[in-house]
Short mmCIF file of C-alpha atoms in Angstrom, two decimals:
data_model
loop_
_atom_site.label_atom_id
_atom_site.label_comp_id
_atom_site.label_asym_id
_atom_site.label_seq_id
_atom_site.Cartn_x
_atom_site.Cartn_y
_atom_site.Cartn_z
CA UNK A 1 -27.88 83.91 72.40
CA UNK A 2 -31.75 84.11 72.64
CA UNK A 3 -33.49 80.93 73.97
CA UNK A 4 -36.48 79.29 75.45
CA UNK A 5 -36.69 76.42 78.06
CA UNK A 6 -39.10 73.97 78.96
CA UNK A 7 -37.75 72.15 81.96
CA UNK A 8 -40.21 69.34 82.20
CA UNK A 9 -40.23 66.81 79.93
CA UNK A 10 -43.38 65.12 81.09
CA UNK A 11 -45.96 66.55 83.22
CA UNK A 12 -48.68 64.20 84.76
CA UNK A 13 -51.99 65.40 86.17
CA UNK A 14 -55.31 64.00 87.27
CA UNK A 15 -58.57 65.06 85.31
CA UNK A 16 -60.11 67.64 86.85
CA UNK A 17 -56.82 68.96 88.55
CA UNK A 18 -55.31 72.37 87.56
CA UNK A 19 -52.43 71.83 85.33
CA UNK A 20 -49.20 73.96 84.73
CA UNK A 21 -46.79 73.42 81.79
CA UNK A 22 -43.63 75.71 82.60
CA UNK A 23 -41.78 77.98 80.08
CA UNK A 24 -38.69 80.58 80.50
CA UNK A 25 -37.03 82.53 78.12
CA UNK A 26 -34.17 84.87 77.50
CA UNK A 27 -34.40 87.61 74.76
CA UNK A 28 -32.99 90.72 74.38
CA UNK A 29 -35.89 93.60 74.22
CA UNK A 30 -39.37 92.78 74.51
CA UNK A 31 -40.43 89.14 74.35
CA UNK A 32 -43.06 87.79 71.74
CA UNK A 33 -44.21 84.52 73.33
CA UNK A 34 -46.22 81.65 71.69
CA UNK A 35 -47.61 78.32 73.00
CA UNK A 36 -48.64 75.53 70.49
CA UNK A 37 -49.95 71.91 71.00
CA UNK A 38 -49.39 68.99 69.08
CA UNK A 39 -51.82 66.05 69.36
CA UNK A 40 -50.68 62.65 68.29
CA UNK A 41 -49.80 62.36 64.55
CA UNK A 42 -50.78 66.05 63.80
CA UNK A 43 -49.11 69.11 63.10
CA UNK A 44 -48.68 72.03 65.84
CA UNK A 45 -51.75 73.96 66.46
CA UNK A 46 -51.45 77.49 67.89
CA UNK A 47 -52.99 78.05 71.68
CA UNK A 48 -52.14 81.69 72.21
CA UNK A 49 -49.48 84.53 72.31
CA UNK A 50 -48.30 87.49 74.33
CA UNK A 51 -47.19 90.35 72.45
CA UNK A 52 -47.70 93.27 74.87
CA UNK A 53 -50.74 94.27 77.33
CA UNK A 54 -52.35 92.00 80.15
CA UNK A 55 -49.75 89.63 81.75
CA UNK A 56 -52.57 87.04 81.54
CA UNK A 57 -53.28 85.80 77.92
CA UNK A 58 -56.45 83.46 77.32
CA UNK A 59 -56.14 81.22 74.35
CA UNK A 60 -58.06 78.01 72.71
CA UNK A 61 -59.45 75.47 74.69
CA UNK A 62 -59.67 76.87 77.87
CA UNK A 63 -55.77 77.47 78.23
CA UNK A 64 -54.10 80.47 79.54
CA UNK A 65 -50.67 81.83 80.10
CA UNK A 66 -49.01 84.25 82.25
CA UNK A 67 -46.35 86.52 81.53
CA UNK A 68 -44.00 87.24 84.29
CA UNK A 69 -41.06 89.63 83.33
CA UNK A 70 -39.41 89.35 86.39
CA UNK A 71 -39.21 85.87 86.25
CA UNK A 72 -38.97 85.67 82.55
CA UNK A 73 -41.62 82.94 82.38
CA UNK A 74 -44.65 82.28 80.21
CA UNK A 75 -46.04 79.28 81.96
CA UNK A 76 -49.09 77.71 80.47
CA UNK A 77 -52.30 76.93 82.73
CA UNK A 78 -55.76 75.45 82.69
CA UNK A 79 -58.01 75.38 85.81
CA UNK A 80 -59.45 71.83 85.20
CA UNK A 81 -57.60 69.37 82.97
CA UNK A 82 -59.22 67.09 80.60
CA UNK A 83 -57.98 63.60 79.26
CA UNK A 84 -58.17 65.15 75.78
CA UNK A 85 -55.70 67.82 76.88
CA UNK A 86 -53.11 64.98 76.53
CA UNK A 87 -50.37 66.14 73.97
CA UNK A 88 -47.15 67.49 73.36
CA UNK A 89 -46.98 71.18 74.45
CA UNK A 90 -44.28 73.60 72.83
CA UNK A 91 -43.26 77.10 74.05
CA UNK A 92 -41.76 79.52 71.53
CA UNK A 93 -40.21 82.90 71.64
CA UNK A 94 -39.51 85.35 68.93
CA UNK A 95 -35.79 86.19 68.24
CA UNK A 96 -35.74 89.88 68.18
CA UNK A 97 -32.60 89.81 65.95
CA UNK A 98 -33.76 87.41 63.14
CA UNK A 99 -37.73 87.57 63.76
CA UNK A 100 -37.58 83.39 63.73
CA UNK A 101 -39.59 81.74 66.18
CA UNK A 102 -37.30 79.67 68.64
CA UNK A 103 -38.78 76.61 70.03
CA UNK A 104 -38.48 74.86 73.42
CA UNK A 105 -37.97 71.06 73.23
CA UNK A 106 -41.44 70.25 74.37
CA UNK A 107 -43.51 68.81 77.33
CA UNK A 108 -45.48 66.01 76.95
CA UNK A 109 -48.66 66.15 79.27
CA UNK A 110 -50.36 63.31 80.33
CA UNK A 111 -53.98 63.74 82.12
CA UNK A 112 -55.04 60.31 83.81
CA UNK A 113 -58.76 59.94 84.15
CA UNK B 1 -59.40 78.75 58.23
CA UNK B 2 -55.69 78.81 57.04
CA UNK B 3 -54.94 75.21 55.69
CA UNK B 4 -51.25 74.07 55.27
CA UNK B 5 -51.00 70.79 53.29
CA UNK B 6 -47.95 68.57 52.88
CA UNK B 7 -47.78 66.01 50.12
CA UNK B 8 -47.20 62.87 52.05
CA UNK B 9 -47.78 61.91 55.68
CA UNK B 10 -45.40 58.92 55.68
CA UNK B 11 -42.46 58.33 53.32
CA UNK B 12 -39.72 55.66 52.90
CA UNK B 13 -36.65 56.24 51.25
CA UNK B 14 -33.32 54.80 50.47
CA UNK B 15 -29.95 56.27 51.36
CA UNK B 16 -28.89 58.61 48.52
CA UNK B 17 -32.19 59.07 46.84
CA UNK B 18 -33.30 62.64 45.96
CA UNK B 19 -36.32 63.35 48.04
CA UNK B 20 -38.70 66.21 47.51
CA UNK B 21 -41.40 67.29 50.29
CA UNK B 22 -44.06 69.57 49.21
CA UNK B 23 -45.97 72.20 51.29
CA UNK B 24 -48.83 74.38 49.94
CA UNK B 25 -50.63 76.87 51.80
CA UNK B 26 -53.97 78.63 50.94
CA UNK B 27 -54.15 81.71 52.50
CA UNK B 28 -51.54 84.02 50.60
CA UNK B 29 -49.24 84.01 53.17
CA UNK B 30 -45.99 85.55 52.68
CA UNK B 31 -43.67 83.63 54.95
CA UNK B 32 -43.19 79.67 54.67
CA UNK B 33 -40.73 77.66 56.87
CA UNK B 34 -39.70 74.10 56.91
CA UNK B 35 -38.70 72.62 60.26
CA UNK B 36 -37.66 69.16 61.39
CA UNK B 37 -38.88 67.69 64.55
CA UNK B 38 -36.96 65.00 66.55
CA UNK B 39 -37.38 63.75 70.36
CA UNK B 40 -35.85 65.82 72.90
CA UNK B 41 -34.50 68.66 70.42
CA UNK B 42 -37.98 70.44 69.58
CA UNK B 43 -38.48 71.93 66.29
CA UNK B 44 -35.34 73.16 64.30
CA UNK B 45 -35.57 75.72 61.31
CA UNK B 46 -34.14 74.02 58.28
CA UNK B 47 -34.92 77.03 55.76
CA UNK B 48 -37.49 79.87 55.51
CA UNK B 49 -38.68 82.08 52.69
CA UNK B 50 -40.10 85.41 52.97
CA UNK B 51 -41.25 85.67 49.38
CA UNK B 52 -41.25 84.18 45.97
CA UNK B 53 -37.96 82.83 44.75
CA UNK B 54 -36.48 84.31 48.34
CA UNK B 55 -34.87 81.75 50.52
CA UNK B 56 -32.89 81.94 53.77
CA UNK B 57 -30.85 79.34 55.73
CA UNK B 58 -32.19 78.42 59.12
CA UNK B 59 -30.50 76.64 61.80
CA UNK B 60 -29.62 73.39 60.28
CA UNK B 61 -29.48 73.71 56.60
CA UNK B 62 -26.75 71.36 55.62
CA UNK B 63 -27.98 68.50 53.54
CA UNK B 64 -31.14 70.48 52.41
CA UNK B 65 -32.12 72.83 49.89
CA UNK B 66 -35.52 74.58 48.83
CA UNK B 67 -37.66 75.81 46.36
CA UNK B 68 -40.23 78.71 46.17
CA UNK B 69 -41.52 79.24 42.43
CA UNK B 70 -45.08 80.26 43.55
CA UNK B 71 -46.37 82.09 46.74
CA UNK B 72 -48.47 79.11 47.92
CA UNK B 73 -45.75 76.41 47.32
CA UNK B 74 -42.62 75.64 49.23
CA UNK B 75 -40.56 72.60 48.58
CA UNK B 76 -37.78 71.07 50.66
CA UNK B 77 -35.50 68.75 48.64
CA UNK B 78 -32.84 66.29 50.21
CA UNK B 79 -30.22 66.06 47.48
CA UNK B 80 -28.85 62.73 48.67
CA UNK B 81 -30.92 61.36 51.52
CA UNK B 82 -29.03 59.86 54.55
CA UNK B 83 -30.22 58.03 57.62
CA UNK B 84 -29.66 60.85 59.88
CA UNK B 85 -32.37 62.77 57.98
CA UNK B 86 -34.91 60.32 59.32
CA UNK B 87 -37.10 62.76 60.92
CA UNK B 88 -40.50 64.36 61.16
CA UNK B 89 -40.50 67.44 58.77
CA UNK B 90 -43.22 70.33 59.43
CA UNK B 91 -44.10 73.00 57.09
CA UNK B 92 -45.57 76.39 58.30
CA UNK B 93 -46.80 79.79 56.77
CA UNK B 94 -47.30 82.95 58.40
CA UNK B 95 -48.41 86.34 57.09
CA UNK B 96 -45.72 89.24 57.01
CA UNK B 97 -45.38 90.71 60.19
CA UNK B 98 -45.67 94.68 59.52
CA UNK B 99 -45.49 95.49 62.92
CA UNK B 100 -47.90 92.81 64.29
CA UNK B 101 -46.82 89.58 65.34
CA UNK B 102 -48.74 86.71 63.58
CA UNK B 103 -48.41 82.99 64.39
CA UNK B 104 -47.28 80.42 62.22
CA UNK B 105 -49.72 77.62 60.93
CA UNK B 106 -48.47 74.24 60.64
CA UNK B 107 -49.08 71.43 58.31
CA UNK B 108 -49.97 68.02 59.44
CA UNK B 109 -46.18 67.00 59.05
CA UNK B 110 -44.16 64.11 57.22
CA UNK B 111 -42.54 61.45 58.60
CA UNK B 112 -39.67 60.32 56.69
CA UNK B 113 -37.48 57.21 57.29
CA UNK B 114 -34.43 56.99 55.54
CA UNK B 115 -33.25 53.30 55.20
#
């Protein structure tokens, strides 16, 4: 079965430090990968996607993600974290059989001042 | 900007009641989706629709039905609400793929509590 995994329930980082939120996937064929962010009491907002091309994808709010085919990973990164980045982050992969999105369980990012 | 709106932010219902959750999008998107979000489980797809009057079951359709009479509106119906349907419900829409892979746009969510 096709799937996506976010191995960390929570990531804590100090403001100004780099952050990484991990995501691994399992699909047949070429993966289409997405990151979404959910701020408190809000719906999900699209951050970035990987379809094809450059392995480093740049998105909103200074975030980027690195696609690594050999490690089947799509980790979200930011060089310098802000307190306002504190939110719930979801990785998703498109199921190549059904075209539906499969979401991970989410990682809560906490950035401390 | 794409806007997806949901009829209620918070809703409290009693067991056995029929519940309607409404979702409207203003960007002429073909695809619409209903998810529920629960802690530790992420988002799970309940139903989706690729066109007016079309609907397909997602991963957890039991206890739910949907209606899409107009392109911009997608309703989720709980025929007889139960306490295990207490959750956050998220509606989303997207363009038809046509070879491109489009992201989904989400509404703010409805937090439903069934007593």
